[in-house]
C-alpha positions as a printed NumPy array, in Angstrom:
array([[ 33.06 , -41.05 ,  12.84 ],
       [ 32.501, -37.654,  10.928],
       [ 29.994, -39.621,   8.724],
       [ 28.186, -40.569,  11.802],
       [ 28.253, -37.091,  13.658],
       [ 26.652, -35.82 ,  10.306],
       [ 23.915, -38.434,  10.347],
       [ 23.081, -37.69 ,  14.248],
       [ 23.137, -34.109,  13.545],
       [ 20.587, -34.563,  10.625],
       [ 18.421, -36.831,  12.805],
       [ 18.292, -33.691,  15.563],
       [ 17.475, -31.423,  12.991],
       [ 14.435, -33.682,  11.454],
       [ 13.325, -34.091,  14.983],
       [ 13.432, -30.48 ,  15.579],
       [ 11.439, -29.593,  12.627],
       [  8.72 , -32.147,  13.72 ],
       [  8.79 , -30.946,  17.109],
       [  8.249, -27.157,  16.141],
       [  5.587, -28.632,  13.526],
       [  3.626, -30.158,  16.324],
       [  4.056, -26.788,  18.507],
       [  2.755, -24.598,  15.412],
       [ -0.076, -27.116,  15.209],
       [ -1.344, -27.184,  18.698],
       [ -1.214, -23.175,  18.907],
       [ -3.104, -23.04 ,  15.71 ],
       [ -5.565, -25.329,  16.962],
       [ -5.744, -23.703,  20.298],
       [ -6.255, -20.215,  18.854],
       [ -9.335, -21.847,  16.625],
       [-11.068, -23.139,  19.796],
       [-10.375, -19.892,  21.608],
       [-11.887, -17.765,  18.703],
       [-14.86 , -20.307,  18.67 ],
       [-15.622, -20.156,  22.169],
       [-15.45 , -16.333,  22.342],
       [-16.865, -15.267,  19.046],
       [-19.595, -17.839,  18.718],
       [-20.477, -19.646,  22.027],
       [-19.183, -16.668,  24.23 ],
       [-21.648, -14.413,  22.461],
       [-24.561, -16.483,  22.49 ],
       [-24.23 , -17.147,  26.45 ],
       [-24.163, -13.387,  26.861],
       [-27.52 , -12.989,  25.21 ],
       [-29.   , -15.695,  27.14 ],
       [-27.598, -14.236,  30.392],
       [-28.95 , -10.705,  29.43 ],
       [-32.492, -12.065,  28.593],
       [-32.468, -14.272,  32.194],
       [-31.614, -10.829,  33.727],
       [-34.461,  -9.041,  32.212],
       [-36.616, -11.802,  33.488],
       [-36.034, -10.438,  36.89 ],
       [-37.75 ,  -6.928,  36.028],
       [-40.782,  -6.667,  38.162],
       [-44.326,  -6.502,  36.818],
       [-43.324,  -7.656,  33.226],
       [-46.216,  -7.979,  30.798],
       [-46.869, -11.452,  30.042],
       [-46.19 , -10.767,  26.083],
       [-42.553,  -9.667,  27.058],
       [-42.068, -12.787,  29.169],
       [-42.988, -14.984,  26.298],
       [-40.688, -13.098,  24.052],
       [-37.905, -13.264,  26.788],
       [-38.148, -16.996,  27.302],
       [-38.386, -17.707,  23.488],
       [-34.9  , -15.955,  23.048],
       [-33.519, -17.83 ,  25.752],
       [-34.335, -21.355,  24.275],
       [-33.842, -19.961,  20.961],
       [-30.193, -19.015,  21.811],
       [-29.541, -22.158,  24.52 ],
       [-30.47 , -24.377,  21.492],
       [-27.984, -22.252,  19.144],
       [-25.154, -22.684,  21.92 ],
       [-25.757, -26.063,  22.016],
       [-25.38 , -26.805,  18.013],
       [-22.287, -24.614,  18.366],
       [-20.792, -26.707,  20.982],
       [-21.419, -30.024,  19.06 ],
       [-19.926, -28.366,  15.988],
       [-17.01 , -27.585,  17.872],
       [-16.81 , -30.885,  19.593],
       [-17.027, -32.667,  16.273],
       [-14.048, -30.278,  14.771],
       [-11.88 , -31.339,  17.786],
       [-12.351, -35.265,  17.023],
       [-15.149, -36.296,  14.825],
       [-16.82 , -39.354,  16.325],
       [-16.955, -41.337,  12.806],
       [-13.364, -40.761,  12.208],
       [-12.7  , -42.027,  16.043],
       [-15.208, -45.377,  15.684],
       [-14.64 , -46.055,  11.894],
       [-11.271, -44.71 ,  10.691],
       [-10.101, -42.14 ,   8.238],
       [-11.876, -43.506,   5.014],
       [-15.454, -43.166,   6.933],
       [-14.317, -39.791,   8.466],
       [-13.369, -38.464,   4.888],
       [-16.555, -39.888,   3.218],
       [-18.581, -38.123,   6.011],
       [-17.153, -34.855,   5.674],
       [-17.536, -34.821,   1.854],
       [-21.354, -36.125,   2.25 ],
       [-21.978, -33.213,   4.445],
       [-20.534, -30.822,   1.922],
       [-22.291, -32.232,  -0.945],
       [-25.66 , -32.676,   0.801],
       [-25.727, -29.025,   1.386],
       [-25.244, -27.835,  -1.801],
       [-21.8  , -26.102,  -0.999],
       [-19.67 , -28.136,  -3.69 ],
       [-19.378, -31.124,  -5.896],
       [-16.703, -33.505,  -4.435],
       [-15.264, -36.579,  -6.361],
       [-13.77 , -38.919,  -3.562],
       [-12.029, -42.056,  -4.526],
       [ -9.793, -44.213,  -1.923],
       [ -7.516, -47.115,  -3.146],
       [ -5.993, -47.505,   0.394],
       [ -7.062, -49.809,   3.216],
       [ -6.261, -47.702,   6.033],
       [ -4.691, -49.299,   9.221],
       [ -7.102, -48.411,  12.139],
       [ -3.916, -48.54 ,  14.388],
       [ -2.543, -45.602,  12.631],
       [ -5.792, -43.527,  13.425],
       [ -3.763, -41.236,  15.735],
       [ -1.595, -40.135,  12.743],
       [ -4.434, -40.073,  10.231],
       [ -6.318, -37.354,  12.371],
       [ -3.852, -35.172,  10.71 ],
       [ -4.592, -36.233,   7.267],
       [ -8.147, -35.481,   8.06 ],
       [ -7.245, -31.979,   9.098],
       [ -5.353, -31.489,   6.139],
       [ -8.092, -32.277,   3.836],
       [-10.573, -30.15 ,   5.962],
       [ -7.981, -27.12 ,   5.844],
       [ -7.873, -27.691,   2.205],
       [-11.452, -27.869,   1.555],
       [-12.011, -24.899,   3.564],
       [ -9.498, -23.06 ,   1.775],
       [-10.999, -24.229,  -1.794],
       [-14.523, -22.898,  -0.592],
       [-13.958, -19.952,   1.298],
       [-10.893, -18.395,  -0.537],
       [-10.905, -20.434,  -4.049],
       [-14.986, -20.221,  -4.844],
       [-14.476, -23.485,  -6.058],
       [-17.282, -25.52 ,  -7.337],
       [-15.71 , -28.763,  -7.711],
       [-13.025, -30.646,  -5.707],
       [-11.395, -33.981,  -6.627],
       [ -9.52 , -36.033,  -3.641],
       [ -7.713, -39.291,  -4.702],
       [ -5.847, -41.645,  -2.357],
       [ -3.272, -44.323,  -3.753],
       [ -0.586, -46.637,  -2.846],
       [  2.421, -45.734,  -5.11 ],
       [  5.907, -47.564,  -4.122],
       [  4.666, -48.431,  -0.497],
       [  3.822, -44.758,  -0.08 ],
       [  0.213, -43.615,   0.656],
       [ -0.391, -40.635,  -1.645],
       [ -2.784, -37.912,  -1.573],
       [ -3.851, -35.831,  -4.469],
       [ -6.18 , -32.935,  -3.988],
       [ -7.443, -30.496,  -6.627],
       [-10.109, -27.789,  -7.233],
       [-11.342, -25.644, -10.014],
       [-10.975, -22.513,  -7.937],
       [ -9.636, -18.87 ,  -8.909],
       [ -6.443, -20.132,  -7.649],
       [ -3.491, -17.795,  -6.65 ],
       [  0.028, -16.554,  -7.4  ],
       [  2.357, -19.043,  -5.551],
       [  4.983, -16.297,  -5.197],
       [  2.478, -14.658,  -2.743],
       [  1.802, -17.839,  -0.978],
       [  3.447, -16.244,   2.286],
       [  1.297, -13.459,   2.52 ],
       [ -1.937, -15.667,   1.928],
       [ -2.25 , -16.2  ,   5.434],
       [ -6.135, -17.047,   5.228],
       [ -5.068, -19.924,   3.258],
       [ -3.861, -22.342,   6.202],
       [ -1.032, -23.545,   4.426],
       [  1.404, -23.218,   7.173],
       [ -1.359, -25.616,   9.005],
       [ -1.227, -28.088,   5.979],
       [  2.737, -28.068,   5.736],
       [  3.078, -28.393,   9.651],
       [  0.92 , -31.314,   9.416],
       [  2.442, -33.118,   6.466],
       [  5.879, -32.664,   8.471],
       [  4.587, -34.403,  11.37 ],
       [  3.615, -37.341,   9.144],
       [  7.415, -36.946,   7.913],
       [  5.905, -36.635,   4.323],
       [  6.255, -34.223,   1.243],
       [  4.042, -31.518,   0.279],
       [  3.824, -29.831,  -3.145],
       [  1.458, -27.314,  -4.326],
       [  0.575, -25.969,  -7.879],
       [ -1.671, -23.183,  -8.721],
       [ -2.338, -20.37 , -11.049],
       [ -4.64 , -17.339, -11.244],
       [ -8.182, -18.542, -12.506],
       [ -6.901, -22.257, -12.917],
       [ -7.486, -23.712,  -9.355],
       [ -4.927, -25.324,  -7.311],
       [ -3.309, -29.019,  -7.243],
       [ -1.909, -30.411,  -4.012],
       [ -0.032, -33.659,  -3.44 ],
       [  1.144, -35.029,  -0.138],
       [  2.313, -38.536,   1.175],
       [  1.976, -39.923,   4.416]])
């Protein structure tokens, strides 16, 4: 009886951990969306609104009307672009239609084509399309790691490898960036590692990270 009670307690503890991870990820996503709406799309719509009000001024010279109209068209186009980008960040169409492998390929190709970073991506797993709801977390983990490597690590080269080992799907990620002191990981809020660990917890996987100053970063997680 005691053994059974301990096992039940462990199950409750694990479920609670996963629930907290889900809540944390949802809150982070909501914060990211809110910031994008306010800082990006909201600011552009304010410019559009201001220019529309300027058109109401009586007896405006034709040259000023043309300039204001040009501004409205320009910022409307930018707002639409930001909206599309945000929609993509919420649920990439390629990922939804063709699965995780295609989603990662497109993500890497965009960064390579824009000459942002060089990426070596190798996948030796046939992802089950029926697991796409779970795979969105794998995709988000890679997005977060790539952003960290580029924005914070100043990396110029990144490697992403997927392999199946002992019946488990393993992702190995590394970069050649500036790295950081693991003892100060908690203070690096911009690194977004809490988001990564939360999503790994949702996937019921394990997560390890290795890094040293000026020696890049290495991350391994299973799902």
